[in-house]
Short mmCIF file of C-alpha atoms in Angstrom, two decimals:
data_model
loop_
_atom_site.label_atom_id
_atom_site.label_comp_id
_atom_site.label_asym_id
_atom_site.label_seq_id
_atom_site.Cartn_x
_atom_site.Cartn_y
_atom_site.Cartn_z
CA MET A 121 0.00 0.00 0.00
CA LYS A 122 1.30 3.44 -0.91
CA VAL A 123 2.37 5.52 2.08
CA SER A 124 0.49 8.81 2.40
CA ILE A 125 1.10 12.08 4.21
CA PHE A 126 -1.49 10.91 6.78
CA ASP A 127 0.70 7.90 7.59
CA VAL A 128 3.66 10.20 8.13
CA ALA A 129 1.58 12.39 10.43
CA LYS A 130 0.46 9.37 12.46
CA ARG A 131 4.00 7.96 12.78
CA SER A 132 5.46 11.32 13.82
CA GLY A 133 2.62 12.09 16.23
CA LEU A 134 2.10 15.47 14.59
CA SER A 135 -0.58 17.02 12.42
CA VAL A 136 -0.85 16.74 8.65
CA VAL A 137 -0.43 20.53 8.51
CA THR A 138 2.93 20.28 10.31
CA VAL A 139 4.09 17.49 7.98
CA SER A 140 3.07 19.58 4.98
CA ARG A 141 4.99 22.56 6.32
CA VAL A 142 8.13 20.46 6.76
CA LEU A 143 7.82 19.10 3.21
CA ASN A 144 7.51 22.64 1.89
CA GLY A 145 10.48 23.93 3.86
CA ALA A 146 8.54 26.30 6.12
CA GLU A 147 10.73 27.94 8.76
CA SER A 148 7.87 28.17 11.27
CA VAL A 149 8.25 24.50 12.28
CA ARG A 150 10.25 23.86 15.45
CA GLU A 151 13.46 21.93 14.84
CA LYS A 152 12.39 19.12 17.20
CA ASN A 153 9.17 18.58 15.25
CA ARG A 154 10.93 18.87 11.91
CA GLN A 155 13.26 16.04 12.93
CA LYS A 156 10.28 13.90 14.01
CA VAL A 157 8.71 14.35 10.57
CA LEU A 158 11.96 13.63 8.71
CA ASN A 159 12.53 10.49 10.80
CA ALA A 160 8.99 9.29 10.07
CA ILE A 161 9.49 9.94 6.35
CA LYS A 162 12.65 7.83 6.33
CA GLU A 163 11.14 5.03 8.41
CA LEU A 164 8.11 4.78 6.13
CA ASP A 165 10.08 5.46 2.93
CA TYR A 166 7.50 8.11 2.06
CA ARG A 167 7.80 9.65 -1.41
CA PRO A 168 5.79 12.83 -1.98
CA ASN A 169 3.71 12.97 -5.15
CA ALA A 170 6.07 15.21 -7.07
CA ALA A 171 3.76 15.65 -10.04
CA ALA A 172 0.83 16.81 -7.90
CA ARG A 173 2.99 19.10 -5.80
CA SER A 174 4.66 20.60 -8.85
CA LEU A 175 1.27 21.27 -10.45
CA ALA A 176 0.04 22.96 -7.28
CA ARG A 177 3.14 25.13 -7.11
CA GLY A 178 3.24 25.88 -10.80
CA LYS A 179 6.76 24.43 -10.90
CA THR A 180 8.58 21.68 -12.78
CA GLY A 181 9.52 19.72 -9.65
CA ILE A 182 13.06 19.34 -11.02
CA ILE A 183 16.34 20.69 -9.63
CA GLY A 184 19.29 20.74 -11.99
CA LEU A 185 22.82 19.82 -10.97
CA ILE A 186 25.83 20.61 -13.13
CA VAL A 187 29.03 18.82 -12.11
CA THR A 188 32.44 18.55 -13.76
CA THR A 189 32.80 14.81 -13.14
CA LEU A 190 31.19 11.89 -11.35
CA GLN A 191 34.47 9.98 -11.14
CA ASP A 192 35.19 11.37 -7.70
CA ALA A 193 34.10 9.77 -4.43
CA PHE A 194 33.68 13.12 -2.67
CA PHE A 195 31.48 14.50 -5.46
CA ASP A 196 29.46 11.28 -5.42
CA ALA A 197 28.79 11.69 -1.70
CA VAL A 198 27.65 15.30 -2.14
CA VAL A 199 25.34 14.34 -5.03
CA LYS A 200 23.80 11.52 -2.98
CA GLU A 201 23.05 13.88 -0.09
CA LEU A 202 21.54 16.45 -2.46
CA ASN A 203 19.36 13.80 -4.07
CA ASP A 204 18.14 12.47 -0.70
CA VAL A 205 17.30 15.88 0.74
CA LEU A 206 15.59 17.20 -2.38
CA ALA A 207 13.56 13.99 -2.74
CA LEU A 208 12.13 14.57 0.74
CA HIS A 209 10.82 17.88 -0.58
CA GLY A 210 9.30 16.28 -3.67
CA TYR A 211 11.99 17.28 -6.16
CA PHE A 212 13.77 15.18 -8.74
CA LEU A 213 17.49 15.82 -9.32
CA ALA A 214 18.58 16.09 -12.96
CA VAL A 215 22.35 15.71 -13.32
CA ALA A 216 24.42 17.02 -16.21
CA ILE A 217 28.19 16.72 -16.62
CA SER A 218 30.02 19.70 -18.04
CA GLU A 219 33.78 20.00 -18.31
CA GLY A 220 33.41 23.77 -18.58
CA SER A 221 35.27 24.03 -21.86
CA GLY A 222 34.02 26.55 -24.36
CA SER A 223 30.97 28.75 -23.86
CA ASP A 224 28.39 26.30 -22.56
CA GLY A 225 26.71 28.86 -20.31
CA ASN A 226 23.44 28.23 -22.17
CA HIS A 227 23.31 24.65 -20.98
CA TYR A 228 20.14 22.75 -21.87
CA LEU A 229 19.14 22.44 -18.20
CA ILE A 230 18.81 26.21 -18.02
CA GLN A 231 16.80 26.60 -21.21
CA GLU A 232 13.02 26.74 -21.54
CA ASP A 233 12.25 26.66 -17.80
CA ARG A 234 13.27 23.03 -17.42
CA VAL A 235 14.26 23.40 -13.75
CA ASP A 236 13.03 25.26 -10.68
CA GLY A 237 16.59 25.83 -9.50
CA LEU A 238 20.18 24.85 -10.23
CA ILE A 239 23.17 23.71 -8.20
CA MET A 240 26.69 23.88 -9.61
CA LEU A 241 29.26 21.59 -8.02
CA SER A 242 32.85 22.78 -8.46
CA PRO A 243 32.11 24.66 -11.72
CA LEU A 244 35.09 25.56 -13.90
CA GLU A 245 33.54 28.47 -15.79
CA GLU A 246 30.87 29.79 -13.49
CA ASP A 247 30.54 33.35 -14.83
CA SER A 248 28.63 32.41 -17.99
CA TYR A 249 26.28 30.16 -16.03
CA ILE A 250 25.55 32.81 -13.41
CA MET A 251 24.87 35.45 -16.05
CA GLU A 252 22.36 33.20 -17.82
CA LEU A 253 20.72 32.05 -14.58
CA LYS A 254 20.22 35.65 -13.47
CA ARG A 255 18.83 36.58 -16.88
CA ARG A 256 16.29 33.77 -16.67
CA ASN A 257 15.59 34.44 -12.97
CA ILE A 258 16.47 30.86 -11.95
CA PRO A 259 17.56 30.43 -8.31
CA TYR A 260 20.98 28.82 -7.98
CA VAL A 261 23.59 27.75 -5.44
CA LEU A 262 27.29 27.18 -5.99
CA ILE A 263 29.32 24.50 -4.22
CA ASP A 264 33.11 24.79 -4.23
CA ASN A 265 33.09 27.66 -6.74
CA GLN A 266 36.33 29.03 -8.14
CA LYS A 267 35.91 32.81 -7.81
CA PRO A 268 35.45 34.60 -4.46
CA GLU A 269 33.48 37.36 -6.20
CA ASN A 270 30.76 34.76 -6.91
CA ASP A 271 30.41 33.67 -3.28
CA ALA A 272 26.85 35.02 -3.00
CA PHE A 273 24.61 31.96 -2.58
CA SER A 274 27.50 29.53 -2.16
CA VAL A 275 28.63 26.70 0.10
CA THR A 276 32.38 26.24 0.36
CA ILE A 277 34.95 24.49 2.52
CA ASP A 278 37.62 26.47 4.37
CA ASN A 279 40.43 24.97 2.31
CA PHE A 280 42.99 27.38 3.78
CA LYS A 281 42.19 26.12 7.27
CA GLY A 282 42.42 22.53 6.02
CA GLY A 283 45.84 23.05 4.45
CA TYR A 284 47.05 24.81 7.57
CA ALA A 285 45.76 22.05 9.89
CA ALA A 286 47.37 19.30 7.79
CA THR A 287 50.74 21.04 7.81
CA LYS A 288 50.61 22.01 11.48
CA HIS A 289 49.94 18.38 12.33
CA LEU A 290 53.13 17.38 10.54
CA LEU A 291 55.09 20.22 12.15
CA ASP A 292 53.83 19.21 15.60
CA LEU A 293 55.18 15.71 14.93
CA GLY A 294 58.63 17.25 14.40
CA HIS A 295 58.79 17.28 10.62
CA THR A 296 60.69 20.17 9.05
CA SER A 297 61.20 18.80 5.52
CA ILE A 298 57.66 18.82 4.12
CA ALA A 299 56.62 18.63 0.47
CA HIS A 300 53.27 19.66 -0.97
CA LEU A 301 51.79 18.08 -4.11
CA CYS A 302 49.17 20.53 -5.44
CA GLY A 303 46.15 19.79 -7.56
CA ASN A 304 45.30 21.63 -10.75
CA GLU A 305 45.86 25.38 -10.48
CA MET A 306 42.48 26.21 -12.04
CA PHE A 307 40.78 25.15 -8.81
CA ARG A 308 40.41 27.65 -5.99
CA SER A 309 40.76 24.80 -3.50
CA THR A 310 44.26 24.09 -4.85
CA ARG A 311 45.40 27.64 -4.22
CA GLU A 312 43.79 27.93 -0.80
CA ARG A 313 45.16 24.60 0.48
CA ARG A 314 48.63 25.61 -0.68
CA ASN A 315 48.32 29.00 1.04
CA GLY A 316 47.40 27.25 4.30
CA PHE A 317 50.42 24.95 3.88
CA LEU A 318 52.76 27.90 3.30
CA ARG A 319 51.37 29.90 6.22
CA ALA A 320 51.99 27.06 8.67
CA LEU A 321 55.59 26.71 7.44
CA GLN A 322 56.21 30.47 7.55
CA GLU A 323 55.11 30.61 11.18
CA LYS A 324 57.94 28.19 11.97
CA GLY A 325 60.43 30.00 9.75
CA LEU A 326 60.54 27.09 7.30
CA THR A 327 60.33 26.73 3.52
CA PRO A 328 58.85 23.76 1.61
CA PHE A 329 61.01 20.78 0.70
CA GLU A 330 59.28 21.16 -2.68
CA THR A 331 55.94 22.33 -4.04
CA VAL A 332 54.91 20.35 -7.12
CA HIS A 333 51.95 21.18 -9.36
CA GLY A 334 49.89 18.48 -11.06
CA ASP A 335 46.42 16.94 -11.15
CA PHE A 336 44.22 15.31 -8.53
CA GLU A 337 45.31 11.90 -9.80
CA ILE A 338 47.02 8.82 -8.33
CA GLU A 339 49.55 8.85 -11.17
CA PHE A 340 50.77 12.34 -10.25
CA GLY A 341 51.57 11.34 -6.68
CA TYR A 342 53.17 8.08 -7.80
CA GLU A 343 55.45 9.60 -10.44
CA THR A 344 56.52 12.53 -8.26
CA CYS A 345 57.43 10.25 -5.37
CA TRP A 346 59.39 7.89 -7.62
CA LYS A 347 61.40 10.88 -8.88
CA TRP A 348 62.39 11.66 -5.30
CA ILE A 349 63.28 8.00 -4.71
CA ARG A 350 65.45 7.82 -7.84
CA ASP A 351 67.18 11.07 -6.87
CA GLY A 352 67.84 9.71 -3.38
CA ASN A 353 66.26 12.81 -1.88
CA LEU A 354 63.01 12.32 0.03
CA PRO A 355 61.09 14.71 2.26
CA SER A 356 60.25 13.46 5.74
CA ALA A 357 56.57 14.29 5.16
CA VAL A 358 54.14 14.98 2.31
CA PHE A 359 50.94 17.00 2.32
CA ALA A 360 49.00 15.78 -0.72
CA GLY A 361 46.35 17.97 -2.34
CA ASP A 362 43.82 15.14 -2.16
CA ASP A 363 43.55 11.46 -1.22
CA ASN A 364 44.19 10.28 -4.78
CA ILE A 365 47.56 12.02 -4.86
CA ALA A 366 48.33 10.63 -1.41
CA LEU A 367 47.51 7.10 -2.62
CA GLY A 368 50.00 7.50 -5.46
CA VAL A 369 52.72 8.55 -2.99
CA ILE A 370 51.92 5.56 -0.74
CA ASN A 371 52.09 3.14 -3.68
CA ALA A 372 55.53 4.41 -4.70
CA LEU A 373 56.90 4.29 -1.14
CA MET A 374 55.61 0.77 -0.56
CA GLU A 375 57.11 -0.46 -3.84
CA ALA A 376 60.45 1.00 -2.75
CA ARG A 377 60.04 -0.58 0.72
CA ILE A 378 60.19 2.81 2.42
CA SER A 379 58.43 2.78 5.78
CA ILE A 380 55.32 4.89 6.39
CA PRO A 381 55.28 6.92 8.62
CA ASP A 382 58.75 6.12 10.06
CA GLU A 383 60.63 7.43 7.02
CA VAL A 384 57.93 9.47 5.27
CA ALA A 385 54.63 10.64 6.79
CA ILE A 386 51.66 11.46 4.54
CA VAL A 387 48.50 13.58 4.86
CA GLY A 388 45.77 13.65 2.21
CA PHE A 389 42.62 15.73 1.75
CA ASP A 390 38.91 14.80 1.35
CA ASP A 391 38.63 11.63 3.49
CA GLN A 392 37.33 9.54 0.61
CA ASN A 393 36.22 5.99 1.45
CA ILE A 394 39.56 4.58 0.39
CA ALA A 395 41.40 6.64 3.03
CA SER A 396 40.25 4.36 5.85
CA GLN A 397 40.80 1.19 3.80
CA LEU A 398 44.42 1.75 2.78
CA ARG A 399 47.31 0.13 4.60
CA PRO A 400 48.47 2.17 6.38
CA HIS A 401 45.22 4.05 7.00
CA LEU A 402 45.52 7.58 5.64
CA THR A 403 45.62 10.69 7.78
CA THR A 404 43.55 13.21 5.88
CA VAL A 405 41.44 16.36 6.06
CA ARG A 406 37.75 15.49 5.93
CA GLN A 407 35.32 17.49 3.84
CA PRO A 408 31.87 16.73 5.33
CA ALA A 409 29.96 15.84 2.16
CA ASP A 410 26.71 15.35 4.07
CA ARG A 411 26.82 18.82 5.63
CA ILE A 412 27.78 20.40 2.31
CA GLY A 413 24.94 18.73 0.42
CA LEU A 414 22.37 19.49 3.12
CA ALA A 415 23.42 23.15 3.36
CA ALA A 416 23.32 23.65 -0.41
CA ALA A 417 19.90 22.00 -0.76
CA ASP A 418 18.51 24.05 2.14
CA MET A 419 19.85 27.28 0.65
CA LEU A 420 18.37 26.55 -2.78
CA LEU A 421 14.96 25.56 -1.38
CA LYS A 422 14.83 28.82 0.56
CA ARG A 423 15.68 30.75 -2.60
CA ILE A 424 12.95 28.93 -4.51
CA ASP A 425 10.24 29.57 -1.92
CA GLY A 426 11.32 33.18 -1.46
CA THR A 427 12.39 32.99 2.18
CA MET A 428 16.00 33.85 1.28
CA LYS A 429 16.11 37.10 -0.63
CA ARG A 430 19.50 38.47 0.38
CA ALA A 431 22.79 37.01 -0.80
CA SER A 432 24.20 34.47 1.62
CA SER A 433 27.24 32.23 1.77
CA LEU A 434 28.37 29.45 4.08
CA LYS A 435 31.94 28.32 4.70
CA ILE A 436 32.23 24.95 6.44
CA ASP A 437 35.26 23.96 8.51
CA PRO A 438 37.06 20.75 7.53
CA GLU A 439 38.30 18.24 10.11
CA LEU A 440 41.72 16.65 10.46
CA ILE A 441 41.40 12.86 10.77
CA VAL A 442 44.59 11.36 12.20
CA ARG A 443 45.44 7.80 11.19
CA GLU A 444 48.45 5.53 10.66
CA SER A 445 50.14 7.36 7.79
CA THR A 446 51.40 9.99 10.25
CA ILE A 447 51.18 8.26 13.65
CA LYS A 448 52.06 4.58 13.67
CA SER A 449 50.30 3.62 16.89
CA GLN A 450 46.70 2.76 16.00
CA SER A 451 45.59 3.68 19.51
CA SER A 452 46.52 7.28 18.71
CA SER A 453 44.39 7.42 15.58
CA LYS A 454 41.15 9.34 15.35
CA GLU A 455 38.39 7.87 13.22
#
């Protein structure tokens, strides 16, 4: 039997009116009651009738998402959270992949009122999109955007703080010869993580062992580390721009039978699933994908229903997760 809004009301112990207000994102509902409704929805696997609700609102019932790639575990986690949250509000998520090359600002998702709102995840050429979205009066939210001047209606991670925390952790362990393997320079996160790395070193009067530019790829970390091994000149620690780069470094060190973390300590960034499955487990800086997705969905829904009229941005703090790639004793690790 199909679950109805009345079933949700009964399970939550609240009125149908309250359930309806939660589904429509009304701010007048107390947080305690909102959580009761959301828990009941999940327990009953309730799916709002998107077609009926869209007709009543005069909307399409579709939220667009433009992402540069889906071959990234962190992006996947953000997309899943967005999909789950928006589904609770009766929206379908339509995903399009755009590499950002050329002038694709007039993407088909934006044309002919196909969506009620749009989320851009780590866009490479956001200006053309924003211009077209504003022209068509389509609410939007940016996640991990590249230009600070576009931070209105955005959710970002404090990448500077993450880079600083990763490096300070290594400094506190006594490392003074620390290398940084950067991601692609086109990404704001690359520049901010590097700036955090440099600030932490400067405070100790140190300079980097080496700063190497590349891509967020395993191969980049692997090849760079093997160059150090062949040259007979290794840093005592590496701060990798993401977990993929860190994995490449680990692979090279293990092939060369160089002990981690006794000879070289490693910190990654993202806390992808693989970070806690590697041997040794990877110390990394966690980006909370669930909080990012929830915050972006909430911001967009408020823009759609008109409760957020002024520009707003949210910067979320990352979290250092200490594991075996920097501290050998497992009892000292933080999961």
